[in-house]
CSV table of C-alpha atoms and ligand atoms in Angstrom, one decimal:
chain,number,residue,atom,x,y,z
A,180,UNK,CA,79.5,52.6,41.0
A,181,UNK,CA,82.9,53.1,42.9
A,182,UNK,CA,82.8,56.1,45.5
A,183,UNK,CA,86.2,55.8,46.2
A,184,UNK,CA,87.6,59.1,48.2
A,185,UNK,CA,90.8,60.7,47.0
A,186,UNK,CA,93.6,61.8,49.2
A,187,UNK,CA,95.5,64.0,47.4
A,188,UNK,CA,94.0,66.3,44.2
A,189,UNK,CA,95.9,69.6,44.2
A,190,UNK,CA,92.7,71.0,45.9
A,191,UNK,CA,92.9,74.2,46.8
A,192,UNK,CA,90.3,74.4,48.9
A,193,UNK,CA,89.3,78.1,48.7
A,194,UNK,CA,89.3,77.7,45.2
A,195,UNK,CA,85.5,77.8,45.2
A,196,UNK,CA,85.0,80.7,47.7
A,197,UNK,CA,85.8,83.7,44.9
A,198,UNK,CA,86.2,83.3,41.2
A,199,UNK,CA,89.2,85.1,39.5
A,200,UNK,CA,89.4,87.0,36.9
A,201,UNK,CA,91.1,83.9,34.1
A,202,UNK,CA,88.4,81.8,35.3
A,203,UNK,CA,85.4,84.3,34.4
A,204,UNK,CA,87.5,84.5,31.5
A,205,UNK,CA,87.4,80.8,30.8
A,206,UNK,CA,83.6,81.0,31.5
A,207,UNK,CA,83.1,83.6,29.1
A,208,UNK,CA,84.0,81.5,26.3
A,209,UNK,CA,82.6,78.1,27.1
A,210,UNK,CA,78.8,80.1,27.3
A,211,UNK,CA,79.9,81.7,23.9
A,212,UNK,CA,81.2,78.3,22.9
A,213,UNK,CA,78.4,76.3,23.9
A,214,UNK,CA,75.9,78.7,22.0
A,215,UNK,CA,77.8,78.0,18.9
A,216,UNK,CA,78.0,74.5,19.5
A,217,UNK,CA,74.3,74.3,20.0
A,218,UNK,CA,73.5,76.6,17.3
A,219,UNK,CA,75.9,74.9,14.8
A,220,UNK,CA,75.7,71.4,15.8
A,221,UNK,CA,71.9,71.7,16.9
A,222,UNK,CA,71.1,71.2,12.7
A,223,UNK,CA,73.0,68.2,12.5
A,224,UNK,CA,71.7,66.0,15.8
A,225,UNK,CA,69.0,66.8,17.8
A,226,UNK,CA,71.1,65.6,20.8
A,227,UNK,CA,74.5,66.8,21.8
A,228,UNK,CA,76.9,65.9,24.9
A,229,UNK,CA,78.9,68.2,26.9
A,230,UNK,CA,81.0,67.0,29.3
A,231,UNK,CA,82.6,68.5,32.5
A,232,UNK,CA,85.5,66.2,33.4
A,233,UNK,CA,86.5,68.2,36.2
A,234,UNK,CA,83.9,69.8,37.0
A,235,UNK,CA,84.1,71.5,40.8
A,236,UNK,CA,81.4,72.3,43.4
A,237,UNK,CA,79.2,73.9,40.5
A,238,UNK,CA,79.0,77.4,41.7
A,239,UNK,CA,81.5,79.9,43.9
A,240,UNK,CA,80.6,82.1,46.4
A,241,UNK,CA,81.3,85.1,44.8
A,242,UNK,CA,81.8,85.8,41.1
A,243,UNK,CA,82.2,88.3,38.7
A,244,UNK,CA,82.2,89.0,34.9
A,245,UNK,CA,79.3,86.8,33.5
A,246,UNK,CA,76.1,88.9,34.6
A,247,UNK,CA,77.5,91.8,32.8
A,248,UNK,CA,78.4,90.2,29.9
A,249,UNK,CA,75.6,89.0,29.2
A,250,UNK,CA,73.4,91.4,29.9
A,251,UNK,CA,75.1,93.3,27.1
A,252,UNK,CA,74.8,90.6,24.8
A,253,UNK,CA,72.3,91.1,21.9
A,254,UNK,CA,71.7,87.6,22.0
A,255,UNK,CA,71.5,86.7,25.8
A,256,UNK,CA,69.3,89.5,26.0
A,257,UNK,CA,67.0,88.1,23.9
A,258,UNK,CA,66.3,84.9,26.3
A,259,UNK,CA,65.2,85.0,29.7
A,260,UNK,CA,68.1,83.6,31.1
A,261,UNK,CA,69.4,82.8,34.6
A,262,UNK,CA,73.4,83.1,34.2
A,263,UNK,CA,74.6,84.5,37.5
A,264,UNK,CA,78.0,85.6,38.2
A,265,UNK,CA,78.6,82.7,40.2
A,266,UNK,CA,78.0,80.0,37.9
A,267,UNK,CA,80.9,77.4,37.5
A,268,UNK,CA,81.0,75.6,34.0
A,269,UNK,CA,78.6,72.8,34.8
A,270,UNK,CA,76.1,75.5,35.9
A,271,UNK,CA,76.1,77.6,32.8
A,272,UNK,CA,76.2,74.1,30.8
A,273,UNK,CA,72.8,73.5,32.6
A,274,UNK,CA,71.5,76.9,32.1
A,275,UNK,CA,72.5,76.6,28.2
A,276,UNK,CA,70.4,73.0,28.0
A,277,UNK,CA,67.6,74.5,29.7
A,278,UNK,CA,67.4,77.4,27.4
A,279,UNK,CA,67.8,75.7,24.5
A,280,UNK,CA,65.1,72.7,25.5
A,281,UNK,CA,62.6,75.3,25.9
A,282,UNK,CA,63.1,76.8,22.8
A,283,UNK,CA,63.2,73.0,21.3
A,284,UNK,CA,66.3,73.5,19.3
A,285,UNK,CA,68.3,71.0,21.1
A,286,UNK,CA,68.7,68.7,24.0
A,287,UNK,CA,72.3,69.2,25.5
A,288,UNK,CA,73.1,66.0,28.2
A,289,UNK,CA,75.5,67.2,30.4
A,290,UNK,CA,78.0,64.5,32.4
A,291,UNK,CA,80.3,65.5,35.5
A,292,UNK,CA,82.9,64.3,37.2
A,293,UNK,CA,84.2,66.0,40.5
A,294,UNK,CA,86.6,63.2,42.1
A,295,UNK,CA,86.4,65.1,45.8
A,296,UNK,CA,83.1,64.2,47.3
A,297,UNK,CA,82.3,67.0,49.7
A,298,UNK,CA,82.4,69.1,46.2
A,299,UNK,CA,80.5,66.3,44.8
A,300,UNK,CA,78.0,66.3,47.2
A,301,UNK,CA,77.7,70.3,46.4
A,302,UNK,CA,77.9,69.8,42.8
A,303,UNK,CA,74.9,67.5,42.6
A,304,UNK,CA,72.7,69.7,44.9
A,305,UNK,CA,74.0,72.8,43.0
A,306,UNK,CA,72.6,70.9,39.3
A,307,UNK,CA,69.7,69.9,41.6
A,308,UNK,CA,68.5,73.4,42.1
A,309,UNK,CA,69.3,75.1,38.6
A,310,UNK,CA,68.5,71.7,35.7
A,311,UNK,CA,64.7,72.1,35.0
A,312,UNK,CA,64.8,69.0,32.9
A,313,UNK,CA,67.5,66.7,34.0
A,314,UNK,CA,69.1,66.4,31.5
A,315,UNK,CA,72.1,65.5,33.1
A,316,UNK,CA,74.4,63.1,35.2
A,317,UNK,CA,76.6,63.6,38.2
A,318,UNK,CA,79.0,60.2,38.1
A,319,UNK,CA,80.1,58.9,41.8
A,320,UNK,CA,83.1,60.6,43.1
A,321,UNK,CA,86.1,59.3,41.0
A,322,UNK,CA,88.8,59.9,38.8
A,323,UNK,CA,87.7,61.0,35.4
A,324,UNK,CA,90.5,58.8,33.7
A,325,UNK,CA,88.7,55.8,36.3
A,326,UNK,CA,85.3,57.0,34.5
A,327,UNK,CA,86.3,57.5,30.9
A,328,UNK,CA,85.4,54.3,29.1
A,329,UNK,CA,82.0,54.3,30.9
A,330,UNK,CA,81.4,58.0,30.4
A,331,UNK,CA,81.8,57.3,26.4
A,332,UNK,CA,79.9,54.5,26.7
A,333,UNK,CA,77.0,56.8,27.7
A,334,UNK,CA,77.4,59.3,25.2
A,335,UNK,CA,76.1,57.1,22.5
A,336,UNK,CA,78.4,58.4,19.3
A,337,UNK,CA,76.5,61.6,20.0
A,338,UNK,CA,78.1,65.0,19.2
A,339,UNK,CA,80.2,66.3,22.3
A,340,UNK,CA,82.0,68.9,23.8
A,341,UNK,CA,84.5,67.7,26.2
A,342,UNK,CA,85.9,70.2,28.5
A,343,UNK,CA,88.6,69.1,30.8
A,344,UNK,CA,89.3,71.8,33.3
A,345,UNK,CA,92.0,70.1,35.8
A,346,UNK,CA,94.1,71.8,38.1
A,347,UNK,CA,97.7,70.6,37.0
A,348,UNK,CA,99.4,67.8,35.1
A,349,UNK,CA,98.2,65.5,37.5
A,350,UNK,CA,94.1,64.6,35.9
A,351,UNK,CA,94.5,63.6,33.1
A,352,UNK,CA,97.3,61.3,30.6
A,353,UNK,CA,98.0,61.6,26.9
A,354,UNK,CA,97.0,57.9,26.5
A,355,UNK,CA,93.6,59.2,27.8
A,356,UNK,CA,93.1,62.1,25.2
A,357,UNK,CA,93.8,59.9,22.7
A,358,UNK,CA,90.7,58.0,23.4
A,359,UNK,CA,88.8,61.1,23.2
A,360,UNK,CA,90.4,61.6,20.2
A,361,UNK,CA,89.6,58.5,18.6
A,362,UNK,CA,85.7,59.3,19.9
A,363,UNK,CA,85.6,62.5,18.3
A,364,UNK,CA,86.9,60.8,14.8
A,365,UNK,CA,83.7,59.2,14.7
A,366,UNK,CA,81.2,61.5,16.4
A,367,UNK,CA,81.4,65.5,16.0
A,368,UNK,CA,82.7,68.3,18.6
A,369,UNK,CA,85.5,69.2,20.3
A,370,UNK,CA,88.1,68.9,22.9
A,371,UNK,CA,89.5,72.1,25.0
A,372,UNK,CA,91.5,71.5,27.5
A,373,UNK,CA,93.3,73.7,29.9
A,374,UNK,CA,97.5,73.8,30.1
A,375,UNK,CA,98.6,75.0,33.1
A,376,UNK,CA,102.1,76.0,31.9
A,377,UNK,CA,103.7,77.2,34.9
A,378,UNK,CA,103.2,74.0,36.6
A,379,UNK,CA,104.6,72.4,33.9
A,380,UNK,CA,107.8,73.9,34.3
A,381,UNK,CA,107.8,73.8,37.9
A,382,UNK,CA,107.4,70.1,37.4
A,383,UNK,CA,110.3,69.9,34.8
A,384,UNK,CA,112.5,71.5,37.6
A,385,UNK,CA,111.2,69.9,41.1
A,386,UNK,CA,112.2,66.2,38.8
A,387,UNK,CA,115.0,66.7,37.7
A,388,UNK,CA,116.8,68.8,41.1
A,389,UNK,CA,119.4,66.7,42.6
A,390,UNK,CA,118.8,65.5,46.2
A,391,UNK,CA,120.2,63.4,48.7
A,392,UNK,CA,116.8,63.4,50.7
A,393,UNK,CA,115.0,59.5,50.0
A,394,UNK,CA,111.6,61.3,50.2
A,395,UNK,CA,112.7,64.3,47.4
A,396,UNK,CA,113.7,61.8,45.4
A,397,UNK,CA,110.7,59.7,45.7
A,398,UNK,CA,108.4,63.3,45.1
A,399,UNK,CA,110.7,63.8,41.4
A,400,UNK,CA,110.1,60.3,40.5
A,401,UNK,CA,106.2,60.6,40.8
A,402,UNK,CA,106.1,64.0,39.1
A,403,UNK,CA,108.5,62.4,36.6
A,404,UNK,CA,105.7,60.1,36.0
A,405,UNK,CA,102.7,62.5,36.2
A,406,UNK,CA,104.8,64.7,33.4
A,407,UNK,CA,105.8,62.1,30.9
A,408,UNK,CA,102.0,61.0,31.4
A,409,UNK,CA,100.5,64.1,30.6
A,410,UNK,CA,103.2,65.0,27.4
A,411,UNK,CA,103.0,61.4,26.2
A,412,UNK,CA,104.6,58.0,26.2
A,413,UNK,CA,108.2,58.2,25.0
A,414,UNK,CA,108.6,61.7,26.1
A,415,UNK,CA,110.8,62.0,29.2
A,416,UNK,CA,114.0,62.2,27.3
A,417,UNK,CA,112.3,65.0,25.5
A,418,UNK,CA,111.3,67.0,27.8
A,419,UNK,CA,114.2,66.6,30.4
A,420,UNK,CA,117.1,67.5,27.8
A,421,UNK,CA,115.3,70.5,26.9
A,422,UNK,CA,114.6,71.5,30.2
A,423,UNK,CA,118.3,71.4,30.3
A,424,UNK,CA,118.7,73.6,27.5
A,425,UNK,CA,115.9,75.8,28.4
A,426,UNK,CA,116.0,76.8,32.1
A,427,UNK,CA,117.5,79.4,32.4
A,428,UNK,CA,115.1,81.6,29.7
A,429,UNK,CA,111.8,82.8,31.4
A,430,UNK,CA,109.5,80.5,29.9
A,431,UNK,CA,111.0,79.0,27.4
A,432,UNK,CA,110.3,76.1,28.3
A,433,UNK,CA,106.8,76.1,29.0
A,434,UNK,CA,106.5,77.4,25.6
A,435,UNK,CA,108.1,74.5,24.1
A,436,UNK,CA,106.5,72.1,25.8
A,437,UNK,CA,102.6,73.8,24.9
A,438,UNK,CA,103.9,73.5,21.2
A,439,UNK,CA,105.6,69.9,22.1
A,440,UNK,CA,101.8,68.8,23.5
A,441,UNK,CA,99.8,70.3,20.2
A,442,UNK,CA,101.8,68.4,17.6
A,443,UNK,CA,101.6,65.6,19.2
A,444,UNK,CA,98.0,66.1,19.5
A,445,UNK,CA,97.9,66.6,15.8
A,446,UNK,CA,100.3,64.2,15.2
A,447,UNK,CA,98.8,61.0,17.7
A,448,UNK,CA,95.8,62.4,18.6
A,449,UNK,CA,94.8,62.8,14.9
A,450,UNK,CA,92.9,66.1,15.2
A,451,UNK,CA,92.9,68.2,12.2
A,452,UNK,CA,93.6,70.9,13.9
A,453,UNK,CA,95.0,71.9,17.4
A,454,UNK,CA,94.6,75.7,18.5
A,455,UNK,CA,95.6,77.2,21.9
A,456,UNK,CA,95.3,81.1,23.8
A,457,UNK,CA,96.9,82.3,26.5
A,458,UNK,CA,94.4,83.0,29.4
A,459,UNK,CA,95.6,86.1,31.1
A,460,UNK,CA,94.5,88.2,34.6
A,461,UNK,CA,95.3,91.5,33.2
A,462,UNK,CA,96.4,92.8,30.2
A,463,UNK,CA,99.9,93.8,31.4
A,464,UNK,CA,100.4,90.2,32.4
A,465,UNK,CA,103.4,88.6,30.6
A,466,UNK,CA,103.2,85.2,32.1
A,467,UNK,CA,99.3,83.7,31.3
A,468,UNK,CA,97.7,81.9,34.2
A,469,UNK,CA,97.5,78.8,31.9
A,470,UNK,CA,96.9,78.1,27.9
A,471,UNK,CA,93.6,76.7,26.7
A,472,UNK,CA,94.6,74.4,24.5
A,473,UNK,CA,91.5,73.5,21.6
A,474,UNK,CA,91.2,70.3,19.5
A,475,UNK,CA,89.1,69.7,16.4
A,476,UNK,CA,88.1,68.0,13.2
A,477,UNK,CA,86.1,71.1,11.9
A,478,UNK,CA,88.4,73.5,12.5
A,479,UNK,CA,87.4,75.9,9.2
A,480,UNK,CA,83.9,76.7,11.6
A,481,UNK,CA,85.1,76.1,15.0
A,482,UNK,CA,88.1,77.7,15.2
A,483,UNK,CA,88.5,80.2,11.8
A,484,UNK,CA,85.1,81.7,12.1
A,485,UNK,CA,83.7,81.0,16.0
A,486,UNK,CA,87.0,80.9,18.2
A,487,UNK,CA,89.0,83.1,17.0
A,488,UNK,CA,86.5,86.0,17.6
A,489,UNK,CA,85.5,84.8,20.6
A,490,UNK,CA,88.8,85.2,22.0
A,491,UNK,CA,89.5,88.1,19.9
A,492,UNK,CA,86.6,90.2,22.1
A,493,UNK,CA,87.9,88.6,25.3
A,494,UNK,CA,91.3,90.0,25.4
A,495,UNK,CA,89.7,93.3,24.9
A,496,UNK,CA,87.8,92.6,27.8
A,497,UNK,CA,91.1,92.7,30.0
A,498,UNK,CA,91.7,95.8,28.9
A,499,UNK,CA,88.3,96.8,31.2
A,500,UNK,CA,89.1,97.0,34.8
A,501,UNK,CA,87.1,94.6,36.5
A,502,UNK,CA,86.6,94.4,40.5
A,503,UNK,CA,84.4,93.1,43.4
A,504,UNK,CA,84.0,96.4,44.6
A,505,UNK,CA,82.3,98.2,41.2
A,506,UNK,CA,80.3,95.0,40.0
A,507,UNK,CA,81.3,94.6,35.8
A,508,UNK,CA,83.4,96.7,33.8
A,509,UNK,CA,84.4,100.2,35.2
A,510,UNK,CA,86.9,100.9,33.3
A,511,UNK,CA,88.2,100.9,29.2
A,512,UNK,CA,91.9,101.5,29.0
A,513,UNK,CA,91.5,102.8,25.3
A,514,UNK,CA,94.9,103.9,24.6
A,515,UNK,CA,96.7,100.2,25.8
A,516,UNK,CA,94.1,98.3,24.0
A,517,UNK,CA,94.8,100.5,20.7
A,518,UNK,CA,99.0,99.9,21.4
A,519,UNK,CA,98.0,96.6,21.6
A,520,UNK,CA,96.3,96.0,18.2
A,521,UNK,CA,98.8,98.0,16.1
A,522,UNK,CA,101.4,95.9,17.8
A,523,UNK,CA,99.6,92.5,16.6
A,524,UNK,CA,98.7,94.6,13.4
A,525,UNK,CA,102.7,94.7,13.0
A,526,UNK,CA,103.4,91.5,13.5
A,527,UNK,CA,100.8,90.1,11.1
A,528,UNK,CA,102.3,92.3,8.2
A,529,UNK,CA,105.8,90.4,9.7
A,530,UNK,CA,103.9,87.2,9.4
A,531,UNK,CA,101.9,87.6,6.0
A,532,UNK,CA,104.4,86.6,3.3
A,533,UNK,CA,105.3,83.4,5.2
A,534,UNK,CA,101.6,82.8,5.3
A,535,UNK,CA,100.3,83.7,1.9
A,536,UNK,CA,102.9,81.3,1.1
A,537,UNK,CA,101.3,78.6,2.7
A,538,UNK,CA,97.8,79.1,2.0
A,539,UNK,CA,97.6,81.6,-1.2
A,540,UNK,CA,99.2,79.1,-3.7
A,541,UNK,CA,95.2,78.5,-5.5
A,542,UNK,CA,92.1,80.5,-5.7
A,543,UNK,CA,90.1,80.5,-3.0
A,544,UNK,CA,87.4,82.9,-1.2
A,545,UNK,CA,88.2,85.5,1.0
A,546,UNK,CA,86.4,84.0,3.3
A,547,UNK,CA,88.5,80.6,3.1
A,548,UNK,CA,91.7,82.4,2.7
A,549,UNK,CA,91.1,84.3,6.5
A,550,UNK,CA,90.4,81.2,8.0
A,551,UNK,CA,93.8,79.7,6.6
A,552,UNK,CA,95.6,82.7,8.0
A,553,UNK,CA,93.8,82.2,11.3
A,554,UNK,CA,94.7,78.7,11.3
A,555,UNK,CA,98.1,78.7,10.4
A,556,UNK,CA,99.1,81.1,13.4
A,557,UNK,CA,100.5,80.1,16.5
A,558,UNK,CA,97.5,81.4,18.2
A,559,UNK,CA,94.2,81.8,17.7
A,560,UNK,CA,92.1,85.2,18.4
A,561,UNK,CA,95.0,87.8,17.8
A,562,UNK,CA,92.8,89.8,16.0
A,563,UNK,CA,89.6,89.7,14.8
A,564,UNK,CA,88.5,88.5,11.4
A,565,UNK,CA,87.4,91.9,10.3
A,566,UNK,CA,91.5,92.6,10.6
A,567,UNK,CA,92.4,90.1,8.1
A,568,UNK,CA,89.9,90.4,6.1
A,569,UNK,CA,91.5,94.5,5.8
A,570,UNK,CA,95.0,93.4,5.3
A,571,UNK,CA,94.0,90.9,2.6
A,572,UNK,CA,92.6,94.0,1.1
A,573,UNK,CA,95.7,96.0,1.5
A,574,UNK,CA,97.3,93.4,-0.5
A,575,UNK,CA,95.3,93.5,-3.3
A,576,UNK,CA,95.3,97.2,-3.6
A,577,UNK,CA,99.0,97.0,-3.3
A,578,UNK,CA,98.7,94.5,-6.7
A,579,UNK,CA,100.1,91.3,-4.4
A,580,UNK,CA,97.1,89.0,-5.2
A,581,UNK,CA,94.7,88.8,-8.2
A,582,UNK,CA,91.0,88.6,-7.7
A,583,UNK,CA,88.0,87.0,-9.6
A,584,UNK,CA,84.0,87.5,-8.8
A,585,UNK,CA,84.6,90.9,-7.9
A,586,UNK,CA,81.0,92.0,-6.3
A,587,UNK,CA,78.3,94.1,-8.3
A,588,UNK,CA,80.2,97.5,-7.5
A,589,UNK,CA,83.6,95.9,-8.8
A,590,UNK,CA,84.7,95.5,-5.1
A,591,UNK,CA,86.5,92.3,-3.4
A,592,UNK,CA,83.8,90.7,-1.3
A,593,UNK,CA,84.1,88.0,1.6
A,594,UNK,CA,83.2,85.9,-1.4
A,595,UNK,CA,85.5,87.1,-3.9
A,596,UNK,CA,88.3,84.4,-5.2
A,597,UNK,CA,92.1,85.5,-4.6
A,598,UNK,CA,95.2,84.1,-5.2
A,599,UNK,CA,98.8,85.0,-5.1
A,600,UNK,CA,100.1,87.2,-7.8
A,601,UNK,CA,103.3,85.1,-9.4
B,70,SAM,C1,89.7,73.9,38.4
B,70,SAM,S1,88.5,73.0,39.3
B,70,SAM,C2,87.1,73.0,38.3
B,70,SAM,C3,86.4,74.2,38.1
B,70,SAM,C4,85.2,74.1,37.2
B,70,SAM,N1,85.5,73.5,35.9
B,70,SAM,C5,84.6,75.5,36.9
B,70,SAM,O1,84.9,76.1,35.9
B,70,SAM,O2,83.7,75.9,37.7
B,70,SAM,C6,89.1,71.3,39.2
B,70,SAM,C7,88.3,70.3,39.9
B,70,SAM,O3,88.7,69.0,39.5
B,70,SAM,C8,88.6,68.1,40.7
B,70,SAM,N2,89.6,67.0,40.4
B,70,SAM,C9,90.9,67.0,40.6
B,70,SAM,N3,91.4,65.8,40.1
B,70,SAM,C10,90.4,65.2,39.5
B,70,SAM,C11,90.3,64.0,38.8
B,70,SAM,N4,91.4,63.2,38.6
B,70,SAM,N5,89.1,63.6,38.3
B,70,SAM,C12,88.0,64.4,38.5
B,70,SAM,N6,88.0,65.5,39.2
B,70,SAM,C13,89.2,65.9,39.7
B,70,SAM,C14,89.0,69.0,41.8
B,70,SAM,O4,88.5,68.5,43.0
B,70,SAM,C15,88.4,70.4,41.4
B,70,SAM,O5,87.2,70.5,42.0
């Protein structure tokens, strides 16, 4: 294979020295995710894929935020399990195939990339130590877009669960998560892949500034390129008129182009269903550190029921202080995390006749009819389903929808059938 060194990867090269906070975050949920995935997936095949396409050095110096969690986890508690706090994805991916190999539930095979070789190098001695049944494969240092035809190749129509953590803009094309796409048709799991919003509108504005300077104008014509890669074919005359219209609003634009990317996704990519969640440092944060943006063709399971509580209990997590100093969560700021939930409580009651419109034409469980809701919002993990499933209930006391297979005390149950009242 190719071991062809890169020069330039938007490499920050203390980016392995301490984890932050959103990337603990981001941990967080691939373990929950991969659990689920395992769990949910592990009936259907007896092999599943997970790939890291970007996968790092494997491990940080120093972390934070995974020992805790799950050591107050009712499930990881029950499993002898080696998470550590400085785990990077493809570590916890290993540590999840180990797990669930010994308990013979499933065998997870776990590919990485990592185009830098010294963090190549690290990465395959890091996966040396921790895989007890090698159940995985390091690829040469390269591109992932250079590897992706071989790296589906190798995952033999198997179930997967492609994670595509880059940097920027800069890793990974439009044309290239169409082909993932196109693989997921045909096999199960998912796609999440991370947005990095801010650097898309820095991009949008370092392109389109007017210079004089032959090497400025050189640097806008290659971010040009890397944009328009990243938001699809066709899309430079998209993006840079709205730019135009957009600069001057905090974030506007970033937001446009994250809800640009997900039709498109839904639209091109074929998915049924595209989700994304803002990944924040702190609660008080207005501007996330980047959106991770989901894709899938089950999204009733993977998204309605599995996601969205996931993400749901991990912004309540920011709302512990977390530090090096005091290892774990020190410190519950009750009163912002209740402000917080009546204010999304609001805006769902805002929301709900827009959705019942939508999804509460026929009958349908409760059960179903959360999922809908969920999936219909802009973003997934607002609240948790044990919220909608209350304000569903509100509307039927209130006489807005009927109900049918009441439960045996004459109650709505999660399997009840409601519909809009006409
Ligand atoms: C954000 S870090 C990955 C962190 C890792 N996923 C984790 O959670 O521990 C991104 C990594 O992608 C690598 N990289 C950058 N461009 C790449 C490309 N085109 N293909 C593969 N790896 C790339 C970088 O060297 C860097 O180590």
């Amino acid at each position: 294979m190719n071991g062809k060194q890169l020069s330039i990867l938007d490499q920050d090269d203390s980016f392995f020295e301490r984890k932050r906070s959103w990337s603990t975050s981001k941990h967080r949920l691939l373990l929950r995710y991969l659990q689920a995935f395992c769990y949910v997936l592990g009936s259907v095949s007896q092999r599943l894929n997970y790939v890291d396409g970007f996968s790092g050095e494997g491990k940080y110096e120093e972390g934070i935020g995974l020992e805790s969690f799950v050591d107050k986890s009712p499930f990881w508690k029950s499993y002898n399990h080696k998470f550590s706090d400085t785990d990077g994805s493809p570590l916890i991916a290993l540590r999840c195939s180990n797990i669930f190999h010994d308990e013979d539930r499933v065998r997870l095979n776990c590919f990485f990339v990592e185009a830098n070789r010294d963090a190549n190098i690290k990465l395959q001695e890091n996966c040396e130590s921790v895989s007890q049944n090698k159940f995985y494969r390091v690829y040469e240092p390269n591109k992932f877009g250079d590897l992706l035809t071989e790296i589906l190749g190798d995952l033999e129509g198997l179930p997967t669960l492609f994670f595509l953590d880059s940097f920027g803009i800069k890793g990974i094309t439009f044309e290239q998560i169409k082909t993932i796409a196109d693989y997921l048709r045909n096999a199960k799991g998912e796609l999440f892949l991370l947005f990095h919003n801010t650097t898309v509108a820095r991009s949008a504005g370092q392109s389109t500034s007017t210079t004089d300077n032959p090497s400025s104008i050189k640097a806008g014509l290659t971010i040009t390129k890397h944009l328009t890669n990243f938001l699809g074919q066709g899309s430079e005359e998209v993006w840079k008129s709205k730019w135009a219209e957009l600069k001057s609003q905090p974030q506007e634009f970033e937001r446009w182009a994250l809800q640009y990317f997900k039709s498109r996704l839904i639209d091109e990519g074929c998915f049924q269903s595209v989700t994304s969640f803002a990944v924040k440092e702190t609660y008080k944060q207005t501007r996330p550190e980047y959106s991770i943006v989901a894709c899938s063709n089950k999204p009733d399971k993977a998204f309605g029921e599995l996601l969205n509580d996931f993400i749901y209990h991990e912004k309540r997590l920011l709302f512990f202080k977390d530090s090096h100093q005091h290892q774990g969560i020190t410190k519950f700021l009750e009163n912002e995390w209740e402000r917080e939930k009546a204010e999304q409580l609001k805006k769902l009651d805002n929301e709900l006749p827009t959705l019942l419109a939508s999804v509460g034409q026929s009958w349908q469980s409760v059960d179903k009819f959360i999922t809908k809701i969920i999936l219909n919002r802009d973003e997934i993990g607002l609240l948790s389903r044990s919220h909608y499933r209350e304000a569903i209930l509100e509307l039927y006391r209130n006489g807005q929808l009927e109900a049918r297979n009441l439960g045996k005390k004459g109650g709505v149950t999660l399997q009840s059938e409601i519909k809009l009242r006409h």
